[in-house]
């Protein structure tokens, strides 16, 4: 196992076969044995509607609280059916050093984790939702960002300390009755949340991905290092126009009334965290896009290969160096999440990924991605040295 002092985040995947929900959840939690300090648990499942989503999320939170007591990791629940059709759990762990101090905190009903050492502070916040049952996607987006802002303000961490966001958007490419696309409404809310912030190291790495249910949900990793011992840098990909620089031509739906035009997705292709001679890189959700145009009409195999090529170039030694990261070799990819639009493409995508990365831990889920013509999206983590 690759670990690096103080700044590593280790991901584990566990899954169980299809059974009644509470049976699967109990099996997963019983199977998981923490090696380091768990800071996030993500459950992937297929609830039938938003009422069941809300009920199951509450059940997950209660089960995790019961297991971990006052030291519970943050929790999120993603309505994406796993390829196995059972229940999948992803766990993020951090290996604490003697210099680290961890606290489990609450703001209202929102739990989160703070890890501090002299000069640096880290935040792990998960499962931030709005009123899933009653609010529109636009209303939920603004509420969720407001809740995140309150946590950051409480902890004295600027919005620019966010280094990784997972943005889950119910029926991401759908439009409401007024012509507002869910993804565009989310992007406009994110732009308003980021407005006026000095992004000196680039926007966060991010994934904006569809879910079957669950409205808007966001997970956040944030890092504030005041002593300069850790460097955080955005990583661009010359093969792709930066998402935050897209033209209006690829943005769909109506704009938010508070904005002069539709706003772009505000994220970097990757975000690197570097300390002395090592580090790690968050690889944002990546698809078969070159420039700002999707690769259309080529099928799942070619889209998967192009997506992998985009990731490989992104984390290549030359590109990392171009971004100011003094890595001596290509990043070592250590985990993938693979999001596939159609069931009939799931196994084909898995075969392509496995042929290229036979030993890489990965999970595969069914969900829509941010453009109707895209069949797959892949995100991951890498280690730098």
Tab-separated table of C-alpha atoms in Angstrom, residues 229-379:
chain	number	residue	atom	x	y	z
A	229	UNK	CA	4.998	23.317	3.991
A	230	UNK	CA	2.302	21.985	1.654
A	231	UNK	CA	1.710	23.316	-1.850
A	232	UNK	CA	-1.658	23.027	-3.595
A	233	UNK	CA	-1.711	23.489	-7.368
A	234	UNK	CA	-4.334	23.189	-10.089
A	235	UNK	CA	-3.418	20.950	-13.019
A	236	UNK	CA	-4.582	21.859	-16.519
A	237	UNK	CA	-4.779	19.482	-19.499
A	238	UNK	CA	-3.662	20.896	-22.872
A	239	UNK	CA	-5.805	18.244	-24.607
A	240	UNK	CA	-8.939	19.869	-23.179
A	241	UNK	CA	-10.118	23.425	-22.799
A	242	UNK	CA	-10.404	24.171	-19.093
A	243	UNK	CA	-14.021	23.579	-18.061
A	244	UNK	CA	-14.210	27.057	-16.531
A	245	UNK	CA	-13.246	28.499	-19.949
A	246	UNK	CA	-15.957	26.740	-22.004
A	247	UNK	CA	-17.878	28.850	-24.512
A	248	UNK	CA	-21.607	29.490	-24.250
A	249	UNK	CA	-22.054	27.017	-27.151
A	250	UNK	CA	-21.716	23.968	-24.894
A	251	UNK	CA	-23.819	25.292	-21.985
A	252	UNK	CA	-27.477	24.267	-22.074
A	253	UNK	CA	-30.696	25.550	-20.514
A	254	UNK	CA	-31.653	28.960	-19.174
A	255	UNK	CA	-29.383	31.117	-17.006
A	256	UNK	CA	-29.947	32.198	-13.413
A	257	UNK	CA	-31.701	35.578	-13.234
A	258	UNK	CA	-28.917	36.869	-10.946
A	259	UNK	CA	-26.290	36.360	-13.659
A	260	UNK	CA	-25.638	38.102	-17.006
A	261	UNK	CA	-25.143	34.771	-18.808
A	262	UNK	CA	-24.901	31.031	-18.221
A	263	UNK	CA	-21.796	30.237	-16.205
A	264	UNK	CA	-19.185	27.584	-16.815
A	265	UNK	CA	-18.375	24.578	-14.589
A	266	UNK	CA	-15.842	25.953	-12.107
A	267	UNK	CA	-13.265	23.219	-11.584
A	268	UNK	CA	-9.736	22.231	-12.584
A	269	UNK	CA	-8.938	19.016	-14.432
A	270	UNK	CA	-6.950	17.928	-11.366
A	271	UNK	CA	-5.635	19.333	-8.100
A	272	UNK	CA	-2.259	18.333	-6.709
A	273	UNK	CA	-1.120	18.458	-3.088
A	274	UNK	CA	2.681	18.420	-2.760
A	275	UNK	CA	4.975	18.243	0.264
A	276	UNK	CA	8.762	18.232	-0.062
A	277	UNK	CA	9.290	15.299	-2.438
A	278	UNK	CA	5.904	13.569	-2.640
A	279	UNK	CA	2.169	14.150	-2.695
A	280	UNK	CA	-1.093	13.105	-4.271
A	281	UNK	CA	-3.414	14.277	-7.008
A	282	UNK	CA	-7.191	14.388	-7.209
A	283	UNK	CA	-8.262	13.596	-10.785
A	284	UNK	CA	-11.536	15.339	-11.586
A	285	UNK	CA	-14.376	13.634	-13.399
A	286	UNK	CA	-12.990	13.145	-16.908
A	287	UNK	CA	-14.773	12.246	-20.142
A	288	UNK	CA	-14.092	11.859	-23.872
A	289	UNK	CA	-13.826	15.589	-24.565
A	290	UNK	CA	-11.090	17.141	-26.682
A	291	UNK	CA	-10.961	20.894	-26.729
A	292	UNK	CA	-14.521	21.534	-25.556
A	293	UNK	CA	-16.205	19.090	-27.927
A	294	UNK	CA	-17.400	15.588	-27.039
A	295	UNK	CA	-16.193	12.601	-29.010
A	296	UNK	CA	-19.475	11.489	-30.589
A	297	UNK	CA	-20.592	8.461	-32.580
A	298	UNK	CA	-17.637	6.227	-31.690
A	299	UNK	CA	-19.119	3.864	-29.067
A	300	UNK	CA	-18.267	3.063	-25.490
A	301	UNK	CA	-14.894	1.415	-26.120
A	302	UNK	CA	-13.407	4.419	-27.905
A	303	UNK	CA	-14.905	6.902	-25.448
A	304	UNK	CA	-13.401	4.888	-22.589
A	305	UNK	CA	-9.974	4.791	-24.243
A	306	UNK	CA	-10.064	8.522	-24.960
A	307	UNK	CA	-11.055	9.225	-21.368
A	308	UNK	CA	-8.146	7.143	-20.084
A	309	UNK	CA	-5.773	8.892	-22.493
A	310	UNK	CA	-6.960	12.245	-21.177
A	311	UNK	CA	-6.265	11.144	-17.603
A	312	UNK	CA	-2.880	9.677	-18.454
A	313	UNK	CA	-1.719	12.858	-20.155
A	314	UNK	CA	-3.126	14.949	-17.309
A	315	UNK	CA	-1.004	13.149	-14.690
A	316	UNK	CA	2.055	12.658	-16.888
A	317	UNK	CA	5.441	13.819	-15.629
A	318	UNK	CA	5.696	16.496	-18.322
A	319	UNK	CA	2.233	17.913	-17.666
A	320	UNK	CA	2.701	17.906	-13.886
A	321	UNK	CA	5.990	19.770	-14.292
A	322	UNK	CA	4.283	22.229	-16.639
A	323	UNK	CA	1.789	22.897	-13.839
A	324	UNK	CA	4.576	23.650	-11.363
A	325	UNK	CA	4.642	20.275	-9.599
A	326	UNK	CA	8.243	18.964	-9.310
A	327	UNK	CA	7.276	15.303	-9.735
A	328	UNK	CA	10.039	13.092	-11.103
A	329	UNK	CA	7.734	10.616	-12.838
A	330	UNK	CA	4.141	10.094	-13.928
A	331	UNK	CA	1.589	9.939	-11.122
A	332	UNK	CA	0.751	6.430	-9.972
A	333	UNK	CA	-3.026	6.031	-10.274
A	334	UNK	CA	-4.405	4.185	-7.238
A	335	UNK	CA	-8.219	4.224	-7.574
A	336	UNK	CA	-10.949	4.861	-10.150
A	337	UNK	CA	-14.646	5.530	-10.014
A	338	UNK	CA	-16.181	4.710	-13.387
A	339	UNK	CA	-19.594	6.187	-14.179
A	340	UNK	CA	-21.381	4.543	-17.142
A	341	UNK	CA	-24.565	5.814	-18.780
A	342	UNK	CA	-26.048	2.536	-20.110
A	343	UNK	CA	-26.209	-0.952	-18.620
A	344	UNK	CA	-25.325	-2.528	-21.955
A	345	UNK	CA	-22.025	-0.603	-21.952
A	346	UNK	CA	-21.018	-1.398	-18.377
A	347	UNK	CA	-19.106	-4.628	-19.037
A	348	UNK	CA	-17.488	-3.235	-22.197
A	349	UNK	CA	-16.203	-0.259	-20.245
A	350	UNK	CA	-14.944	-2.474	-17.437
A	351	UNK	CA	-13.042	-4.644	-19.902
A	352	UNK	CA	-11.306	-1.641	-21.481
A	353	UNK	CA	-10.311	-0.183	-18.106
A	354	UNK	CA	-9.203	-3.560	-16.711
A	355	UNK	CA	-7.095	-4.369	-19.770
A	356	UNK	CA	-5.190	-1.121	-19.281
A	357	UNK	CA	-5.167	-1.204	-15.450
A	358	UNK	CA	-5.597	-4.835	-14.370
A	359	UNK	CA	-4.724	-4.262	-10.699
A	360	UNK	CA	-6.315	-0.881	-10.101
A	361	UNK	CA	-9.170	-0.877	-7.546
A	362	UNK	CA	-12.275	0.520	-9.237
A	363	UNK	CA	-16.033	0.678	-8.845
A	364	UNK	CA	-18.565	0.932	-11.677
A	365	UNK	CA	-21.945	2.605	-11.321
A	366	UNK	CA	-24.845	3.371	-13.651
A	367	UNK	CA	-25.642	7.053	-14.034
A	368	UNK	CA	-26.076	9.912	-16.441
A	369	UNK	CA	-23.139	12.235	-17.112
A	370	UNK	CA	-23.094	15.951	-17.792
A	371	UNK	CA	-23.666	15.807	-21.583
A	372	UNK	CA	-26.230	13.650	-23.341
A	373	UNK	CA	-23.708	12.375	-25.914
A	374	UNK	CA	-21.153	11.225	-23.321
A	375	UNK	CA	-21.332	7.564	-22.344
A	376	UNK	CA	-18.746	7.436	-19.548
A	377	UNK	CA	-16.907	9.526	-16.984
A	378	UNK	CA	-13.943	8.481	-14.836
A	379	UNK	CA	-12.400	10.087	-11.747
